[in-house]
PDB file of N, CA and C in Angstrom:
ATOM      1  N   LYS A   1     -33.669 -77.537 -51.078  1.00 83.00           N
ATOM      2  CA  LYS A   1     -32.274 -77.303 -50.736  1.00 83.00           C
ATOM      3  C   LYS A   1     -31.439 -78.494 -51.210  1.00 83.00           C
ATOM      4  N   ALA A   2     -30.265 -78.189 -51.745  1.00 91.00           N
ATOM      5  CA  ALA A   2     -29.375 -79.234 -52.231  1.00 91.00           C
ATOM      6  C   ALA A   2     -28.839 -80.074 -51.076  1.00 91.00           C
ATOM      7  N   GLU A   3     -28.860 -81.382 -51.260  1.00 94.00           N
ATOM      8  CA  GLU A   3     -28.292 -82.297 -50.274  1.00 94.00           C
ATOM      9  C   GLU A   3     -26.781 -82.411 -50.449  1.00 94.00           C
ATOM     10  N   GLU A   4     -26.327 -82.224 -51.702  1.00 96.00           N
ATOM     11  CA  GLU A   4     -24.907 -82.316 -52.023  1.00 96.00           C
ATOM     12  C   GLU A   4     -24.578 -81.220 -53.031  1.00 96.00           C
ATOM     13  N   LYS A   5     -23.347 -80.703 -52.954  1.00 97.00           N
ATOM     14  CA  LYS A   5     -22.903 -79.677 -53.901  1.00 97.00           C
ATOM     15  C   LYS A   5     -21.531 -80.048 -54.438  1.00 97.00           C
ATOM     16  N   TYR A   6     -21.360 -79.861 -55.754  1.00 98.00           N
ATOM     17  CA  TYR A   6     -20.106 -80.177 -56.418  1.00 98.00           C
ATOM     18  C   TYR A   6     -19.782 -79.090 -57.424  1.00 98.00           C
ATOM     19  N   GLU A   7     -18.572 -79.166 -57.957  1.00 97.00           N
ATOM     20  CA  GLU A   7     -18.196 -78.327 -59.082  1.00 97.00           C
ATOM     21  C   GLU A   7     -17.718 -79.258 -60.183  1.00 97.00           C
ATOM     22  N   ASP A   8     -18.194 -79.040 -61.401  1.00 97.00           N
ATOM     23  CA  ASP A   8     -17.800 -79.841 -62.557  1.00 97.00           C
ATOM     24  C   ASP A   8     -16.564 -79.188 -63.171  1.00 97.00           C
ATOM     25  N   LEU A   9     -15.434 -79.861 -63.071  1.00 97.00           N
ATOM     26  CA  LEU A   9     -14.184 -79.277 -63.549  1.00 97.00           C
ATOM     27  C   LEU A   9     -14.107 -79.251 -65.075  1.00 97.00           C
ATOM     28  N   ASP A  10     -14.881 -80.088 -65.762  1.00 97.00           N
ATOM     29  CA  ASP A  10     -14.890 -80.074 -67.233  1.00 97.00           C
ATOM     30  C   ASP A  10     -15.661 -78.879 -67.790  1.00 97.00           C
ATOM     31  N   THR A  11     -16.781 -78.542 -67.165  1.00 96.00           N
ATOM     32  CA  THR A  11     -17.640 -77.485 -67.697  1.00 96.00           C
ATOM     33  C   THR A  11     -17.534 -76.177 -66.923  1.00 96.00           C
ATOM     34  N   GLY A  12     -17.089 -76.263 -65.682  1.00 96.00           N
ATOM     35  CA  GLY A  12     -17.040 -75.086 -64.830  1.00 96.00           C
ATOM     36  C   GLY A  12     -18.368 -74.800 -64.133  1.00 96.00           C
ATOM     37  N   TYR A  13     -19.399 -75.619 -64.423  1.00 97.00           N
ATOM     38  CA  TYR A  13     -20.699 -75.414 -63.790  1.00 97.00           C
ATOM     39  C   TYR A  13     -20.695 -75.899 -62.352  1.00 97.00           C
ATOM     40  N   LYS A  14     -21.546 -75.319 -61.565  1.00 97.00           N
ATOM     41  CA  LYS A  14     -21.792 -75.796 -60.214  1.00 97.00           C
ATOM     42  C   LYS A  14     -22.885 -76.860 -60.316  1.00 97.00           C
ATOM     43  N   ILE A  15     -22.844 -77.827 -59.406  1.00 98.00           N
ATOM     44  CA  ILE A  15     -23.766 -78.956 -59.434  1.00 98.00           C
ATOM     45  C   ILE A  15     -24.460 -79.061 -58.081  1.00 98.00           C
ATOM     46  N   ALA A  16     -25.769 -79.178 -58.104  1.00 97.00           N
ATOM     47  CA  ALA A  16     -26.550 -79.423 -56.885  1.00 97.00           C
ATOM     48  C   ALA A  16     -27.275 -80.750 -57.078  1.00 97.00           C
ATOM     49  N   VAL A  17     -27.298 -81.572 -56.035  1.00 97.00           N
ATOM     50  CA  VAL A  17     -27.951 -82.877 -56.100  1.00 97.00           C
ATOM     51  C   VAL A  17     -28.921 -83.005 -54.938  1.00 97.00           C
ATOM     52  N   SER A  18     -30.142 -83.419 -55.244  1.00 97.00           N
ATOM     53  CA  SER A  18     -31.154 -83.711 -54.229  1.00 97.00           C
ATOM     54  C   SER A  18     -31.946 -84.924 -54.671  1.00 97.00           C
ATOM     55  N   SER A  19     -32.427 -85.689 -53.716  1.00 96.00           N
ATOM     56  CA  SER A  19     -33.265 -86.846 -54.039  1.00 96.00           C
ATOM     57  C   SER A  19     -34.687 -86.381 -54.314  1.00 96.00           C
ATOM     58  N   MET A  20     -35.244 -86.876 -55.422  1.00 93.00           N
ATOM     59  CA  MET A  20     -36.615 -86.535 -55.800  1.00 93.00           C
ATOM     60  C   MET A  20     -37.260 -87.749 -56.443  1.00 93.00           C
ATOM     61  N   GLU A  21     -38.583 -87.770 -56.428  1.00 93.00           N
ATOM     62  CA  GLU A  21     -39.283 -88.849 -57.106  1.00 93.00           C
ATOM     63  C   GLU A  21     -39.274 -88.598 -58.609  1.00 93.00           C
ATOM     64  N   TYR A  22     -38.868 -89.606 -59.358  1.00 91.00           N
ATOM     65  CA  TYR A  22     -38.823 -89.541 -60.822  1.00 91.00           C
ATOM     66  C   TYR A  22     -39.203 -90.914 -61.349  1.00 91.00           C
ATOM     67  N   ASN A  23     -40.215 -90.973 -62.185  1.00 92.00           N
ATOM     68  CA  ASN A  23     -40.740 -92.256 -62.691  1.00 92.00           C
ATOM     69  C   ASN A  23     -41.051 -93.226 -61.553  1.00 92.00           C
ATOM     70  N   LYS A  24     -41.674 -92.697 -60.511  1.00 93.00           N
ATOM     71  CA  LYS A  24     -42.143 -93.462 -59.350  1.00 93.00           C
ATOM     72  C   LYS A  24     -41.019 -94.068 -58.516  1.00 93.00           C
ATOM     73  N   LYS A  25     -39.801 -93.545 -58.667  1.00 92.00           N
ATOM     74  CA  LYS A  25     -38.674 -93.991 -57.851  1.00 92.00           C
ATOM     75  C   LYS A  25     -37.976 -92.761 -57.275  1.00 92.00           C
ATOM     76  N   LEU A  26     -37.427 -92.917 -56.090  1.00 94.00           N
ATOM     77  CA  LEU A  26     -36.642 -91.850 -55.486  1.00 94.00           C
ATOM     78  C   LEU A  26     -35.239 -91.906 -56.072  1.00 94.00           C
ATOM     79  N   ARG A  27     -34.836 -90.836 -56.769  1.00 96.00           N
ATOM     80  CA  ARG A  27     -33.547 -90.836 -57.460  1.00 96.00           C
ATOM     81  C   ARG A  27     -32.815 -89.526 -57.186  1.00 96.00           C
ATOM     82  N   PRO A  28     -31.493 -89.578 -57.285  1.00 97.00           N
ATOM     83  CA  PRO A  28     -30.750 -88.317 -57.210  1.00 97.00           C
ATOM     84  C   PRO A  28     -31.022 -87.499 -58.471  1.00 97.00           C
ATOM     85  N   MET A  29     -31.372 -86.235 -58.293  1.00 97.00           N
ATOM     86  CA  MET A  29     -31.586 -85.329 -59.423  1.00 97.00           C
ATOM     87  C   MET A  29     -30.466 -84.298 -59.414  1.00 97.00           C
ATOM     88  N   VAL A  30     -29.874 -84.094 -60.571  1.00 97.00           N
ATOM     89  CA  VAL A  30     -28.762 -83.159 -60.734  1.00 97.00           C
ATOM     90  C   VAL A  30     -29.275 -81.866 -61.347  1.00 97.00           C
ATOM     91  N   VAL A  31     -28.862 -80.756 -60.787  1.00 97.00           N
ATOM     92  CA  VAL A  31     -29.092 -79.448 -61.400  1.00 97.00           C
ATOM     93  C   VAL A  31     -27.715 -78.845 -61.647  1.00 97.00           C
ATOM     94  N   ALA A  32     -27.382 -78.665 -62.925  1.00 98.00           N
ATOM     95  CA  ALA A  32     -26.138 -77.980 -63.278  1.00 98.00           C
ATOM     96  C   ALA A  32     -26.502 -76.514 -63.491  1.00 98.00           C
ATOM     97  N   TYR A  33     -25.714 -75.615 -62.904  1.00 97.00           N
ATOM     98  CA  TYR A  33     -26.047 -74.200 -63.020  1.00 97.00           C
ATOM     99  C   TYR A  33     -24.788 -73.343 -63.072  1.00 97.00           C
ATOM    100  N   ALA A  34     -24.974 -72.138 -63.571  1.00 97.00           N
ATOM    101  CA  ALA A  34     -23.891 -71.165 -63.635  1.00 97.00           C
ATOM    102  C   ALA A  34     -24.341 -69.919 -62.877  1.00 97.00           C
ATOM    103  N   ILE A  35     -23.387 -69.225 -62.322  1.00 94.00           N
ATOM    104  CA  ILE A  35     -23.674 -67.943 -61.687  1.00 94.00           C
ATOM    105  C   ILE A  35     -23.070 -66.874 -62.595  1.00 94.00           C
ATOM    106  N   ILE A  36     -23.954 -66.087 -63.203  1.00 94.00           N
ATOM    107  CA  ILE A  36     -23.537 -65.052 -64.151  1.00 94.00           C
ATOM    108  C   ILE A  36     -24.037 -63.705 -63.650  1.00 94.00           C
ATOM    109  N   GLU A  37     -23.106 -62.817 -63.380  1.00 95.00           N
ATOM    110  CA  GLU A  37     -23.432 -61.496 -62.853  1.00 95.00           C
ATOM    111  C   GLU A  37     -24.365 -61.592 -61.646  1.00 95.00           C
ATOM    112  N   SER A  38     -24.019 -62.456 -60.722  1.00 93.00           N
ATOM    113  CA  SER A  38     -24.724 -62.716 -59.465  1.00 93.00           C
ATOM    114  C   SER A  38     -26.123 -63.303 -59.641  1.00 93.00           C
ATOM    115  N   GLU A  39     -26.450 -63.792 -60.829  1.00 96.00           N
ATOM    116  CA  GLU A  39     -27.722 -64.482 -61.063  1.00 96.00           C
ATOM    117  C   GLU A  39     -27.460 -65.961 -61.322  1.00 96.00           C
ATOM    118  N   ILE A  40     -28.318 -66.801 -60.778  1.00 95.00           N
ATOM    119  CA  ILE A  40     -28.203 -68.236 -61.002  1.00 95.00           C
ATOM    120  C   ILE A  40     -28.969 -68.599 -62.264  1.00 95.00           C
ATOM    121  N   GLN A  41     -28.282 -69.275 -63.182  1.00 97.00           N
ATOM    122  CA  GLN A  41     -28.909 -69.731 -64.423  1.00 97.00           C
ATOM    123  C   GLN A  41     -28.783 -71.242 -64.509  1.00 97.00           C
ATOM    124  N   ALA A  42     -29.928 -71.939 -64.470  1.00 96.00           N
ATOM    125  CA  ALA A  42     -29.927 -73.395 -64.609  1.00 96.00           C
ATOM    126  C   ALA A  42     -29.521 -73.751 -66.034  1.00 96.00           C
ATOM    127  N   VAL A  43     -28.651 -74.736 -66.148  1.00 97.00           N
ATOM    128  CA  VAL A  43     -28.186 -75.194 -67.451  1.00 97.00           C
ATOM    129  C   VAL A  43     -28.941 -76.456 -67.840  1.00 97.00           C
ATOM    130  N   THR A  44     -29.052 -77.394 -66.906  1.00 97.00           N
ATOM    131  CA  THR A  44     -29.778 -78.637 -67.163  1.00 97.00           C
ATOM    132  C   THR A  44     -30.192 -79.275 -65.841  1.00 97.00           C
ATOM    133  N   VAL A  45     -31.222 -80.096 -65.913  1.00 96.00           N
ATOM    134  CA  VAL A  45     -31.700 -80.875 -64.774  1.00 96.00           C
ATOM    135  C   VAL A  45     -31.911 -82.293 -65.280  1.00 96.00           C
ATOM    136  N   TYR A  46     -31.357 -83.285 -64.572  1.00 96.00           N
ATOM    137  CA  TYR A  46     -31.524 -84.666 -65.030  1.00 96.00           C
ATOM    138  C   TYR A  46     -31.403 -85.655 -63.872  1.00 96.00           C
ATOM    139  N   PRO A  47     -32.079 -86.806 -64.012  1.00 96.00           N
ATOM    140  CA  PRO A  47     -31.943 -87.854 -62.997  1.00 96.00           C
ATOM    141  C   PRO A  47     -30.616 -88.576 -63.209  1.00 96.00           C
ATOM    142  N   THR A  48     -30.055 -89.064 -62.136  1.00 96.00           N
ATOM    143  CA  THR A  48     -28.794 -89.804 -62.239  1.00 96.00           C
ATOM    144  C   THR A  48     -28.825 -90.964 -61.261  1.00 96.00           C
ATOM    145  N   SER A  49     -27.719 -91.612 -61.102  1.00 96.00           N
ATOM    146  CA  SER A  49     -27.614 -92.720 -60.147  1.00 96.00           C
ATOM    147  C   SER A  49     -26.470 -92.415 -59.184  1.00 96.00           C
ATOM    148  N   ARG A  50     -26.507 -93.046 -58.048  1.00 96.00           N
ATOM    149  CA  ARG A  50     -25.423 -92.890 -57.073  1.00 96.00           C
ATOM    150  C   ARG A  50     -24.115 -93.374 -57.703  1.00 96.00           C
ATOM    151  N   LYS A  51     -24.186 -94.421 -58.519  1.00 97.00           N
ATOM    152  CA  LYS A  51     -23.006 -94.972 -59.191  1.00 97.00           C
ATOM    153  C   LYS A  51     -22.370 -93.924 -60.124  1.00 97.00           C
ATOM    154  N   ASP A  52     -23.193 -93.178 -60.858  1.00 97.00           N
ATOM    155  CA  ASP A  52     -22.690 -92.150 -61.765  1.00 97.00           C
ATOM    156  C   ASP A  52     -22.017 -91.017 -60.988  1.00 97.00           C
ATOM    157  N   ILE A  53     -22.615 -90.611 -59.879  1.00 97.00           N
ATOM    158  CA  ILE A  53     -22.026 -89.553 -59.047  1.00 97.00           C
ATOM    159  C   ILE A  53     -20.665 -90.012 -58.521  1.00 97.00           C
ATOM    160  N   GLU A  54     -20.607 -91.232 -57.988  1.00 97.00           N
ATOM    161  CA  GLU A  54     -19.350 -91.757 -57.447  1.00 97.00           C
ATOM    162  C   GLU A  54     -18.285 -91.868 -58.537  1.00 97.00           C
ATOM    163  N   SER A  55     -18.692 -92.232 -59.742  1.00 98.00           N
ATOM    164  CA  SER A  55     -17.759 -92.337 -60.861  1.00 98.00           C
ATOM    165  C   SER A  55     -17.160 -90.971 -61.214  1.00 98.00           C
ATOM    166  N   LYS A  56     -17.995 -89.948 -61.250  1.00 98.00           N
ATOM    167  CA  LYS A  56     -17.506 -88.602 -61.568  1.00 98.00           C
ATOM    168  C   LYS A  56     -16.561 -88.083 -60.488  1.00 98.00           C
ATOM    169  N   LEU A  57     -16.840 -88.418 -59.243  1.00 97.00           N
ATOM    170  CA  LEU A  57     -15.951 -88.027 -58.146  1.00 97.00           C
ATOM    171  C   LEU A  57     -14.623 -88.785 -58.238  1.00 97.00           C
ATOM    172  N   LYS A  58     -14.685 -90.077 -58.502  1.00 98.00           N
ATOM    173  CA  LYS A  58     -13.486 -90.909 -58.577  1.00 98.00           C
ATOM    174  C   LYS A  58     -12.579 -90.475 -59.728  1.00 98.00           C
ATOM    175  N   ARG A  59     -13.179 -90.134 -60.875  1.00 97.00           N
ATOM    176  CA  ARG A  59     -12.404 -89.700 -62.045  1.00 97.00           C
ATOM    177  C   ARG A  59     -11.873 -88.276 -61.891  1.00 97.00           C
ATOM    178  N   GLY A  60     -12.390 -87.553 -60.904  1.00 97.00           N
ATOM    179  CA  GLY A  60     -11.944 -86.188 -60.677  1.00 97.00           C
ATOM    180  C   GLY A  60     -12.677 -85.152 -61.512  1.00 97.00           C
ATOM    181  N   ARG A  61     -13.745 -85.574 -62.179  1.00 97.00           N
ATOM    182  CA  ARG A  61     -14.517 -84.603 -62.955  1.00 97.00           C
ATOM    183  C   ARG A  61     -15.282 -83.663 -62.026  1.00 97.00           C
ATOM    184  N   TRP A  62     -15.885 -84.230 -60.976  1.00 98.00           N
ATOM    185  CA  TRP A  62     -16.586 -83.430 -59.977  1.00 98.00           C
ATOM    186  C   TRP A  62     -15.759 -83.387 -58.706  1.00 98.00           C
ATOM    187  N   ILE A  63     -15.762 -82.230 -58.059  1.00 97.00           N
ATOM    188  CA  ILE A  63     -15.146 -82.113 -56.737  1.00 97.00           C
ATOM    189  C   ILE A  63     -16.191 -81.565 -55.777  1.00 97.00           C
ATOM    190  N   LYS A  64     -16.072 -81.957 -54.530  1.00 96.00           N
ATOM    191  CA  LYS A  64     -17.008 -81.526 -53.494  1.00 96.00           C
ATOM    192  C   LYS A  64     -16.902 -80.020 -53.316  1.00 96.00           C
ATOM    193  N   ASN A  65     -18.058 -79.373 -53.210  1.00 91.00           N
ATOM    194  CA  ASN A  65     -18.116 -77.923 -53.000  1.00 91.00           C
ATOM    195  C   ASN A  65     -18.790 -77.696 -51.667  1.00 91.00           C
ATOM    196  N   GLU A  66     -18.081 -77.117 -50.725  1.00 76.00           N
ATOM    197  CA  GLU A  66     -18.598 -76.926 -49.365  1.00 76.00           C
ATOM    198  C   GLU A  66     -19.229 -75.568 -49.127  1.00 76.00           C
ATOM    199  N   GLU A  67     -19.522 -74.802 -50.199  1.00 69.00           N
ATOM    200  CA  GLU A  67     -20.122 -73.469 -50.035  1.00 69.00           C
ATOM    201  C   GLU A  67     -21.412 -73.511 -49.281  1.00 69.00           C
TER     202      GLU A  67
END
C-alpha cells in the first residue's frame, strides 16, 4: 500500500510512494502510473530521495493526492 500519493502536474500521472529496501538501504520508491479505461498501468518505478520529493512538491510539480 502506498504511504504517500501525489499527482504529477507535468505528466498527468499519478504517483505512489512507499519505503522499500533498495541496494541494502531503505529508500522511498516511486511508482508513476496512469489509469486508462479503469485499468492501472505502471509507467515507471524508481528509487528516489526525500529531498527529491520535497523539491517536486516545493516547485509545484507534484501535488498531494488524498484519494
